[in-house]
Short mmCIF file of C-alpha atoms and ligand atoms in Angstrom, two decimals:
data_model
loop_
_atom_site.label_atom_id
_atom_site.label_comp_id
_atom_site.label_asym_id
_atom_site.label_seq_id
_atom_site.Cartn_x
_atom_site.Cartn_y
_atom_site.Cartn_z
CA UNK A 1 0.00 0.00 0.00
CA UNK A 2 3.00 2.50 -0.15
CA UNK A 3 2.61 5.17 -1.92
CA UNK A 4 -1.28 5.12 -1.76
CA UNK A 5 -2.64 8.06 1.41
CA UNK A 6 -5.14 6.15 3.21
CA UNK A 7 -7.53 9.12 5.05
CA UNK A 8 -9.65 11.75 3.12
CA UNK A 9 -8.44 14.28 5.49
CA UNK A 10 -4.86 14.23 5.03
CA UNK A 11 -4.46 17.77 4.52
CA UNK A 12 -5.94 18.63 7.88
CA UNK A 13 -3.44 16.64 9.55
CA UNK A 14 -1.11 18.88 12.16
CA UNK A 15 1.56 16.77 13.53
CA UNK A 16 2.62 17.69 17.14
CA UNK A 17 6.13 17.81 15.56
CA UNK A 18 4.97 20.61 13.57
CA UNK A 19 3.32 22.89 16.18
CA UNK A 20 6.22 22.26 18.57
CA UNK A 21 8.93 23.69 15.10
CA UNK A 22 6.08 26.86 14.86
CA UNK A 23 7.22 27.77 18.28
CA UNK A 24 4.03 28.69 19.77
CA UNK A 25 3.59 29.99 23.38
CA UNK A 26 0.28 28.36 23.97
CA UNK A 27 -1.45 24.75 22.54
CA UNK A 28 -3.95 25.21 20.15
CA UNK A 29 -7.74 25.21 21.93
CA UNK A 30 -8.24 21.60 21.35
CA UNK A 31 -4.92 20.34 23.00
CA UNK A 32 -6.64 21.90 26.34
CA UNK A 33 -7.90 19.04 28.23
CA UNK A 34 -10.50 20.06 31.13
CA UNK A 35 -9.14 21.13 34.57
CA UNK A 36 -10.17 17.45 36.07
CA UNK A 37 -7.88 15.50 33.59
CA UNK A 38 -4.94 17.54 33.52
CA UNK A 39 -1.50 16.28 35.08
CA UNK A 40 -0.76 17.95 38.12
CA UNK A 41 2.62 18.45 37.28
CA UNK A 42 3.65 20.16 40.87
CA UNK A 43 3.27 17.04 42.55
CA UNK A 44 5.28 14.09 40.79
CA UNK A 45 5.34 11.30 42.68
CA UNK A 46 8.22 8.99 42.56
CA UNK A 47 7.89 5.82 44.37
CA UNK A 48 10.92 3.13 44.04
CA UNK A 49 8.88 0.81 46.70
CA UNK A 50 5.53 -0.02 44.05
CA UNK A 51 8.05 0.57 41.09
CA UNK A 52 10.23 -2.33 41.37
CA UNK A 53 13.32 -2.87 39.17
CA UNK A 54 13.55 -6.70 38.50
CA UNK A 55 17.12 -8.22 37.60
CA UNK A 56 15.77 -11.39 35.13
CA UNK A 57 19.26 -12.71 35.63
CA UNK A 58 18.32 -13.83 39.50
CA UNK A 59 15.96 -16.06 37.80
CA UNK A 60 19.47 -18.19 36.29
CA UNK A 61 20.45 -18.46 39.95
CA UNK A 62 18.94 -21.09 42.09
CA UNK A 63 19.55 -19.30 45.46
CA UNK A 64 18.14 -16.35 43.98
CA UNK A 65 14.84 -17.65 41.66
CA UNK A 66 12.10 -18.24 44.25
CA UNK A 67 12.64 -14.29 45.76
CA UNK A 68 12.84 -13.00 42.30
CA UNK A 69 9.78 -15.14 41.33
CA UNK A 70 7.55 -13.44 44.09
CA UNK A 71 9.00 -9.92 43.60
CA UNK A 72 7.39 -10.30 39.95
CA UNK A 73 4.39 -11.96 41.63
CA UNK A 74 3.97 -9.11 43.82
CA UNK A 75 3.87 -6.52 40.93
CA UNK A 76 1.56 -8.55 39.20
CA UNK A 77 -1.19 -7.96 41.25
CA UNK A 78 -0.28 -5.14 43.04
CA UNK A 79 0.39 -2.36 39.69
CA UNK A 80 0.48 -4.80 36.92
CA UNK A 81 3.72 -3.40 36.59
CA UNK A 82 7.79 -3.76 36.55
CA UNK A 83 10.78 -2.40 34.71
CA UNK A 84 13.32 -5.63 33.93
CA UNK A 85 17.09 -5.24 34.14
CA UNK A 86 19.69 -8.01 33.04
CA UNK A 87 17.10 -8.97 29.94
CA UNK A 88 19.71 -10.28 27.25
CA UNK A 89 18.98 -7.34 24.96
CA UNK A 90 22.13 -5.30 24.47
CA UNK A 91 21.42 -1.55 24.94
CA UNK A 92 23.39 -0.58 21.50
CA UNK A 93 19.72 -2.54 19.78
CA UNK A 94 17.73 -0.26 21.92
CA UNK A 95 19.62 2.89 21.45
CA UNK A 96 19.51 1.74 18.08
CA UNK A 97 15.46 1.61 17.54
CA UNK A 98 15.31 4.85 19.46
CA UNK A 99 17.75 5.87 16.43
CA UNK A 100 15.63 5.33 14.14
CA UNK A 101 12.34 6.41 15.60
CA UNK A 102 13.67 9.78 15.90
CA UNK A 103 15.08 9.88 12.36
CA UNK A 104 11.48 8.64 11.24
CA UNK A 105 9.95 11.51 12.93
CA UNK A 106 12.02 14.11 11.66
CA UNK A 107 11.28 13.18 8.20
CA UNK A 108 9.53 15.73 6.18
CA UNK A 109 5.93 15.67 6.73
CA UNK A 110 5.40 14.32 3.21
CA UNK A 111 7.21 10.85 3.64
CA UNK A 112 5.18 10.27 6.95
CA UNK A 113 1.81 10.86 4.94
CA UNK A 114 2.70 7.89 2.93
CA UNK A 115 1.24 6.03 6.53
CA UNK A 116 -1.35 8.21 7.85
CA UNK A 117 -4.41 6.44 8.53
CA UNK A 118 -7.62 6.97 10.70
CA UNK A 119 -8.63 2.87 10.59
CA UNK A 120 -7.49 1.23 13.91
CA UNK A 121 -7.34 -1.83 11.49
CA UNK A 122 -4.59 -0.90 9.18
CA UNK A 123 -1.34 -2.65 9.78
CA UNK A 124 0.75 0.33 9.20
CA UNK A 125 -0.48 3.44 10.57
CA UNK A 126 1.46 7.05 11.21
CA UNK A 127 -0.73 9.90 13.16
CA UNK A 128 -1.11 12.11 15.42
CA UNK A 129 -2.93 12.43 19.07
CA UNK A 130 -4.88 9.07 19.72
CA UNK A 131 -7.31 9.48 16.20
CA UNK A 132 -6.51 12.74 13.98
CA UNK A 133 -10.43 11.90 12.67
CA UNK A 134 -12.44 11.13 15.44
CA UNK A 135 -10.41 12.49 18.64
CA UNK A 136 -12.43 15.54 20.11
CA UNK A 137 -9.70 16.95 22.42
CA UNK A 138 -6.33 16.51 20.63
CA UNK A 139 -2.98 14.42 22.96
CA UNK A 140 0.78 16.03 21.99
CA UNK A 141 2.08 12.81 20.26
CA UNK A 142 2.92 11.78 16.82
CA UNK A 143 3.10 8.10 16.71
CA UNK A 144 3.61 5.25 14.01
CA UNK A 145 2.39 1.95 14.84
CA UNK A 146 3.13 -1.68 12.60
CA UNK A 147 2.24 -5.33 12.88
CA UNK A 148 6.08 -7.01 13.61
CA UNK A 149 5.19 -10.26 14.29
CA UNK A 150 5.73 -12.91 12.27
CA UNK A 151 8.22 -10.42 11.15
CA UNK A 152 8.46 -11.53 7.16
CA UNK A 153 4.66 -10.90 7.15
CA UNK A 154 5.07 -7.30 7.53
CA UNK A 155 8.57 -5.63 6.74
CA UNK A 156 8.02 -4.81 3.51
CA UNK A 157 5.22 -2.58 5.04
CA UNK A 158 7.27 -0.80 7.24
CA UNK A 159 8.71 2.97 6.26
CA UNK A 160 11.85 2.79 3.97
CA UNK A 161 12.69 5.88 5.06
CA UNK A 162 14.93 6.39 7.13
CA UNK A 163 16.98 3.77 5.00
CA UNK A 164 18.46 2.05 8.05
CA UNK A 165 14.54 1.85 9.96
CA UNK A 166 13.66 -1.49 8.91
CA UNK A 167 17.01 -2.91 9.62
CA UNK A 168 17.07 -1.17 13.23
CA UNK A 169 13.48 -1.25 14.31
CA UNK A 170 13.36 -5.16 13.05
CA UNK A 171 16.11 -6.69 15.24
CA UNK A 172 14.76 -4.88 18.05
CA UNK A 173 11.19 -6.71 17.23
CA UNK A 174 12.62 -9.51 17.17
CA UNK A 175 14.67 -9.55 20.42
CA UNK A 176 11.50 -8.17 22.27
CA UNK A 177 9.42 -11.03 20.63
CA UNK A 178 12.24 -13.20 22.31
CA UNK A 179 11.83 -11.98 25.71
CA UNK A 180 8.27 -11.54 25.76
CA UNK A 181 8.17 -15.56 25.20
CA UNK A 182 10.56 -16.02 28.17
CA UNK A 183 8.16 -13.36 30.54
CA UNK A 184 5.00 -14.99 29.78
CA UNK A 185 6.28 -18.30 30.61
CA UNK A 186 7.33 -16.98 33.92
CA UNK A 187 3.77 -14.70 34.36
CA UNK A 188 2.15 -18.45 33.84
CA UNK A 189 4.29 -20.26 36.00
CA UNK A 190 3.64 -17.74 39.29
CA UNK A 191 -0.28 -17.92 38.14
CA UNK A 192 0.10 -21.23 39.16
CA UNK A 193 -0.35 -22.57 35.56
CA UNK A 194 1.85 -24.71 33.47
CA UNK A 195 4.35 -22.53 31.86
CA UNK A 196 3.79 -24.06 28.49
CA UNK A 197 0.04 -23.39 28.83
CA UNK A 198 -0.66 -20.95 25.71
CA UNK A 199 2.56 -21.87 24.51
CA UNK A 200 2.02 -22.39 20.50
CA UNK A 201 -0.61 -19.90 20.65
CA UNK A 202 2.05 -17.17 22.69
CA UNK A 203 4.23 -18.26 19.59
CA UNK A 204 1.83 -17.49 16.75
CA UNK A 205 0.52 -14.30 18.69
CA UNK A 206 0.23 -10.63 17.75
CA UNK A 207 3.08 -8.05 18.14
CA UNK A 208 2.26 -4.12 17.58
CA UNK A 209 5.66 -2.17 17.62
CA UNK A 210 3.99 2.11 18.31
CA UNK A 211 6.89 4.30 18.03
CA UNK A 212 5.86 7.65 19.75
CA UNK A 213 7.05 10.97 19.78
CA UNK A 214 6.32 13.69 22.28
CA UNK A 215 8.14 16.70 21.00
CA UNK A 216 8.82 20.01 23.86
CA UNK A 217 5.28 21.59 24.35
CA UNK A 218 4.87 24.85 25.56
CA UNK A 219 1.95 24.11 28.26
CA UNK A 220 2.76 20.35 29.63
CA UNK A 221 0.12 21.34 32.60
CA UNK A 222 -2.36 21.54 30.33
CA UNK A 223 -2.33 18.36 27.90
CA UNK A 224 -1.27 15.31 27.88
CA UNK A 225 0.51 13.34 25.40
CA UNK A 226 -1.66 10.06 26.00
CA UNK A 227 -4.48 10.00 28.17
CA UNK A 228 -5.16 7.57 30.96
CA UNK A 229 -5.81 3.97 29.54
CA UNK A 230 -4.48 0.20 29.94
CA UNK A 231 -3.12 -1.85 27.17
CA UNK A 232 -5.55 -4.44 25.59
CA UNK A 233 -2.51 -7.55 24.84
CA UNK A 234 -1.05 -10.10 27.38
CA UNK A 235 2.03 -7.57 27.90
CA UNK A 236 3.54 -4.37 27.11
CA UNK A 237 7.16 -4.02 26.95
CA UNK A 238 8.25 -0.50 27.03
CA UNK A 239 11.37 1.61 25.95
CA UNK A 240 11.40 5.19 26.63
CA UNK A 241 14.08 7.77 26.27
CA UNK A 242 13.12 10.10 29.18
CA UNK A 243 10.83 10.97 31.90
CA UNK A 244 7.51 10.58 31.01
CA UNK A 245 5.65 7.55 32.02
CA UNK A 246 3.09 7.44 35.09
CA UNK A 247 1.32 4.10 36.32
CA UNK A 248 -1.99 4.73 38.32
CA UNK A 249 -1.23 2.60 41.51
CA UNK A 250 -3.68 0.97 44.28
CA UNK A 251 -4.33 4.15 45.40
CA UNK A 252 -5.09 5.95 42.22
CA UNK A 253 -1.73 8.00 42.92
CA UNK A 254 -0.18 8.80 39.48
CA UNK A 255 3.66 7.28 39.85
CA UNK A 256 6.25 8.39 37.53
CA UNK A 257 8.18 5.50 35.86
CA UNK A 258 11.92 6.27 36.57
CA UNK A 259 14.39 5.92 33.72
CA UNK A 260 17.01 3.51 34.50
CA UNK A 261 19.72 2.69 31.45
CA UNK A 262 19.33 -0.21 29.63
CA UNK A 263 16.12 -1.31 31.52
CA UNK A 264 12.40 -2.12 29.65
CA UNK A 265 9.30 -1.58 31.02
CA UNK A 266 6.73 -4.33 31.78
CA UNK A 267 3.41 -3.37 31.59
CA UNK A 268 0.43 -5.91 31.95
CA UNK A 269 -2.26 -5.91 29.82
CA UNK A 270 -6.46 -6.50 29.46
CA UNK A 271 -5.83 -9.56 28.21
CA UNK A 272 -3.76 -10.82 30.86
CA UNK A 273 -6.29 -9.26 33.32
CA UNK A 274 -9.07 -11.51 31.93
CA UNK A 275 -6.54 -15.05 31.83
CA UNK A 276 -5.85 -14.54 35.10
CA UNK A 277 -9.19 -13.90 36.08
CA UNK A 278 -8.73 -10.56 37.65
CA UNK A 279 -5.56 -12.38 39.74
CA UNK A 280 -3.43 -9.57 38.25
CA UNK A 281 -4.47 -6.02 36.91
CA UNK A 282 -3.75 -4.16 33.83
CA UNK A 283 -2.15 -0.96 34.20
CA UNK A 284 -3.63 2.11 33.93
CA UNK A 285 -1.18 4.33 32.40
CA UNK A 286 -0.47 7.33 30.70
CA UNK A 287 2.19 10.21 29.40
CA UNK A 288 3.20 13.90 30.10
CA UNK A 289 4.69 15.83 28.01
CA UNK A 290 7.37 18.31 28.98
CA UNK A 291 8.60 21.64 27.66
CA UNK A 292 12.03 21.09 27.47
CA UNK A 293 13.04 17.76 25.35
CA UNK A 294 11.36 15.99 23.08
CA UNK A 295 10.51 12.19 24.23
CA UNK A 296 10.59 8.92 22.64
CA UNK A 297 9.20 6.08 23.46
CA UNK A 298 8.47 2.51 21.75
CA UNK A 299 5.77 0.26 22.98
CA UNK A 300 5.50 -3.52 21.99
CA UNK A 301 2.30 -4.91 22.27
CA UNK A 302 1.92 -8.69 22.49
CA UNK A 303 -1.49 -10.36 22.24
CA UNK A 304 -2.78 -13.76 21.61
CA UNK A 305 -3.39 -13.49 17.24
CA UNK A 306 -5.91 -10.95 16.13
CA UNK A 307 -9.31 -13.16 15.85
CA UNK A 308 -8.07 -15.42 18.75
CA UNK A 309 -10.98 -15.32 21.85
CA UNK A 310 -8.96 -15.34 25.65
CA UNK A 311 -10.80 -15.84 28.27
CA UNK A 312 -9.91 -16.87 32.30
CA UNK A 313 -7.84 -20.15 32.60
CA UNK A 314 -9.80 -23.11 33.18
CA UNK A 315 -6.78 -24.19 35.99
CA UNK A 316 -7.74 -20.83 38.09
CA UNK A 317 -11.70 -21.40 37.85
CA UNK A 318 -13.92 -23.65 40.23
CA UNK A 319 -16.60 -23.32 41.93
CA UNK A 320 -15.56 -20.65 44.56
CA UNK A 321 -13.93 -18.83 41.43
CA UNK A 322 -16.09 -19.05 38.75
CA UNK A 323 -15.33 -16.57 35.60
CA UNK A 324 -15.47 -13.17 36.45
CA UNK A 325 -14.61 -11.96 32.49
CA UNK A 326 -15.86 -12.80 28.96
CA UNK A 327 -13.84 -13.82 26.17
CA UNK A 328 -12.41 -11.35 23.90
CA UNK A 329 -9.75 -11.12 21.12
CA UNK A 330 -7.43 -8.68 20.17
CA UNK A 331 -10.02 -7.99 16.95
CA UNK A 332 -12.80 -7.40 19.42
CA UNK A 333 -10.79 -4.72 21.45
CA UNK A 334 -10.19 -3.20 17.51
CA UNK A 335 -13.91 -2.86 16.90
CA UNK A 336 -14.96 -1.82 19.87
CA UNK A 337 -12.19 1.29 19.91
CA UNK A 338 -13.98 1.98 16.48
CA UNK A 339 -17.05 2.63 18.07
CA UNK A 340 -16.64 4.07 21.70
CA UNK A 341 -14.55 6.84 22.39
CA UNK A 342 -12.14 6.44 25.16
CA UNK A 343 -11.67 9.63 26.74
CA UNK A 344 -15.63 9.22 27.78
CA UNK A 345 -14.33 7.16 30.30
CA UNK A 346 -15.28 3.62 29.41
CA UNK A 347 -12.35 0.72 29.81
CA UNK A 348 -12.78 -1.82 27.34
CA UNK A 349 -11.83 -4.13 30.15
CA UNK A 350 -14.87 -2.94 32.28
CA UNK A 351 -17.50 -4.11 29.12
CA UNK A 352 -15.54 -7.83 29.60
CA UNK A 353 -16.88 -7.71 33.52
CA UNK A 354 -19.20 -10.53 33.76
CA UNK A 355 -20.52 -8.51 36.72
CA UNK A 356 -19.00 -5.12 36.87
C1 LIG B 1 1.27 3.20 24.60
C2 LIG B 1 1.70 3.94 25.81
C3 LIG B 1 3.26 5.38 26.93
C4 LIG B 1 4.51 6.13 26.66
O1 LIG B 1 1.90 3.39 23.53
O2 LIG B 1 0.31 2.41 24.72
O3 LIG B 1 1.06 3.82 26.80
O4 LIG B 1 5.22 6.42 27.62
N1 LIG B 1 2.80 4.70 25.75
O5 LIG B 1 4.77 6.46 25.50
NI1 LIG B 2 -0.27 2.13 26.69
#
């Protein structure tokens, strides 16, 4: 499909890269979120204790594996969230995707039109805020999202330009894809269930790699540069290249993720939520914007495959614990983000609630 613009309102199209080069003093009306949703930037909140950083080597180390095992467990169900250190992917493949996200985003607008799309389906897709169509109240990011796994399916889809993006952005894919298969096995295995459950289907699952870009912004009180939500896959494993990140925690205190070199962020998701059978929590999360340095960040998204139906493990449910969640797939999340608007306040997970 290159070469082909896929939205009838491409020329309306503003990137957040673009108002940020204009230099403006203020955000345009629409980036002005109402007073109850703004971050309250005065009062960051940065707590190591619900935060923990997780060194996956402990888990090689027999001495070390069962404390490791429930730290993880801990953040399961406490957050639905950890950053991993020691993960076997060497930081010059990171530094190198973060490369090449920021040379995609400097790209003249032209070359990023190529990719702009309004259809949640599409398996390429470059835009701006959440939906440049239907959002109502506009989030500072550019972003450029592509199906990566099985990677041969979808490379040739991905931007040639910047020449090297391809090359850089797929052998991070892959080494994430790696490590995402080691993580679930070890997410199964403190569930309780056989690590192996899922196994074939973990293997032939979705991956979304979102590249996103919050360039400075001259009123980060005011906006946001992705509003509160949680992820809809099994897990999120997330890169980012500075301060940016908040996780709601137990107490519906906004935490800010620190940034610790060479780490990745874990970051359950809906559909792990709904296999464990509310055992573990996805993560509300979302990100500030600042006014000093543009941000980067790249999100992987793994999910069973797109038309594949989750629901709770049979091993977790009897009769004290019958299903609390329906089955969903990662198609049904797609179609129902078509139709409902997300800032209204609706989770997707909450419509999955058997009794909510
Ligand atoms: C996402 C996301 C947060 C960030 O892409 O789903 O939550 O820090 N990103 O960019
Ligand atoms: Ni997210």
């Amino acid at each position: 499909m290159q070469g082909v613009v896929k939205s009838s309102n491409t020329s309306k199209l503003i990137s957040a890269m673009t108002l940020t080069k204009l230099g403006l003093t203020h955000v345009p009306q629409r980036y002005v979120l109402p007073s109850s949703q703004r971050p309250n930037l005065d009062h960051i909140v940065h707590s190591s204790t619900s935060l923990p950083i997780i060194d996956l080597s402990n888990l090689q180390n027999p001495s070390l594996r069962s404390h490791t095992l429930d730290e993880i467990q801990m953040a399961c169900k406490e957050v639905g969230f950890f950053q991993v250190i020691n993960h076997g992917i060497p930081l010059s493949v990171m530094n190198d995707a973060l490369d090449a996200t920021t040379e995609f985003f400097n790209l003249p607008m032209e070359e990023k039109m190529v990719y702009l799309s309004d259809n949640v389906h599409e398996p390429v897709r470059y835009g701006t805020s959440l939906n440049h169509v239907r959002d109502e109240c506009y989030f500072w990011r550019d972003f450029i999202k592509h199906y990566s796994h099985p990677i041969s399916d979808w490379i040739h889809l991905w931007p040639s330009n910047p020449p090297t993006y391809k090359e850089k952005m797929g052998s991070y894919a892959k080494v994430v894809q790696v490590l995402q298969k080691q993580l679930m096995k070890v997410l199964l295995e403190i569930l309780g269930l056989n690590p192996n459950y899922l196994q074939n289907e973990i293997e032939k699952g979705s991956q979304v790699l979102v590249a996103n870009c919050y360039p400075e912004c001259p009123e980060p009180d005011i906006t946001l540069g992705m509003p509160p939500h949680s992820d809809y896959g099994s897990i999120t494993i997330l890169l980012q290249s500075s301060l940016g990140l908040q996780v709601m925690d137990h107490n519906k205190n906004w935490l800010s993720v620190p940034v610790v070199e060479g780490a990745l962020i874990v970051q359950l998701g809906d559909q792990m939520e709904v296999m464990s059978n509310g055992k573990y929590k996805s993560v509300m999360h979302r990100a500030i914007v600042n006014s000093h340095k543009k941000r980067l960040s790249i999100a992987s998204l793994h999910s069973l495959a797109l038309e594949k139906k989750i629901g709770p493990a049979e091993n977790l449910l009897d009769k004290e614990h019958p299903a609390s969640y329906k089955e969903f797939s990662f198609k049904d999340y797609l179609d129902y983000i078509s139709n409902n608007y997300i800032l209204k306040g609706e989770r997707f997970i909450d419509s999955m609630k058997k009794n909510p």
